[in-house]
XYZ file of C-alpha atoms in Angstrom:
99
model
C -4.351 10.181 12.911
C -3.270 11.208 9.394
C -1.907 8.593 7.201
C 1.917 7.955 6.888
C 4.189 5.396 5.528
C 6.799 4.049 8.089
C 10.090 2.558 7.031
C 10.383 -0.528 9.403
C 13.668 -1.845 7.873
C 15.129 -1.803 4.354
C 12.387 -2.903 1.875
C 9.727 -3.319 4.547
C 7.192 -0.552 5.211
C 3.921 -0.055 7.404
C 1.058 2.158 6.246
C -0.616 3.672 9.356
C -3.574 6.011 9.874
C -6.856 6.894 7.973
C -7.148 7.137 4.393
C -10.708 7.316 2.848
C -12.808 9.121 0.455
C -13.179 12.795 1.192
C -9.919 13.086 2.968
C -7.124 14.472 0.822
C -3.881 12.323 0.721
C -0.685 13.885 2.031
C 1.734 14.609 -0.814
C 4.213 12.264 0.447
C 1.912 9.236 0.117
C 0.997 9.964 -3.484
C 4.702 9.016 -4.706
C 6.366 7.699 -1.585
C 9.601 6.625 -3.022
C 9.435 3.094 -1.697
C 12.899 1.441 -2.072
C 13.416 -2.296 -2.376
C 15.896 -4.419 -0.624
C 17.028 -7.549 -2.471
C 14.775 -6.649 -5.273
C 11.431 -6.512 -3.541
C 9.518 -4.386 -0.928
C 6.631 -4.973 1.251
C 4.001 -2.858 2.900
C 2.219 -3.924 6.012
C -1.427 -2.718 6.156
C -2.179 -3.619 9.773
C -1.874 0.073 10.893
C -4.744 1.275 8.759
C -7.647 2.644 10.635
C -9.988 2.318 7.630
C -9.564 0.379 4.270
C -11.667 1.326 1.268
C -11.426 1.804 -2.405
C -9.231 5.021 -2.046
C -6.517 2.770 -0.247
C -6.770 0.199 -2.954
C -6.272 2.752 -5.617
C -3.230 4.049 -3.828
C -1.710 0.585 -3.476
C -2.329 -0.032 -7.046
C -0.484 3.294 -8.034
C 2.316 2.327 -5.752
C 2.583 -1.002 -7.539
C 2.714 0.828 -10.868
C 5.500 2.891 -9.472
C 7.449 -0.139 -8.174
C 7.159 -1.986 -11.602
C 8.323 1.061 -13.333
C 11.474 0.942 -11.083
C 11.862 -2.996 -11.753
C 10.441 -4.440 -8.691
C 7.288 -5.729 -7.291
C 5.520 -4.537 -4.183
C 3.799 -7.123 -1.922
C 1.245 -6.659 0.926
C 1.316 -7.922 4.539
C -0.989 -7.618 7.448
C -4.079 -7.080 5.165
C -7.185 -6.159 7.117
C -10.147 -8.416 6.513
C -12.193 -5.604 4.825
C -9.064 -4.849 2.354
C -8.704 -8.405 1.621
C -12.333 -8.641 0.622
C -12.012 -5.525 -1.479
C -8.977 -6.876 -3.303
C -10.743 -10.263 -3.851
C -13.848 -8.696 -5.189
C -12.217 -6.359 -7.538
C -9.878 -9.131 -8.825
C -6.767 -7.142 -8.414
C -5.078 -9.659 -6.147
C -2.656 -10.999 -8.664
C -0.848 -7.816 -9.114
C 0.230 -7.927 -5.524
C 1.090 -11.661 -5.401
C 4.691 -12.717 -5.189
C 6.615 -13.260 -8.281
C 7.698 -11.500 -11.571
């Protein structure tokens, strides 16, 4: 399955499919236009078939885009491998709740 971002309800999204090194990202994932609800948005990662540094780089870019629009992006349903990658790289604080 190719990767896609699904709107579950306002401000809540789910990332599904496969994203990994060597597979081009669909254009709509590079700047997905995430819209917050009540000043925040979250992306559930439970639908990912694979989680590697490419996904992490994508999430960091989405966070940059969110901050430029004045809101923070949080993560939910983080797969164990992705949680380990976030921890080992030290980027967890940029996805934590808060300003």
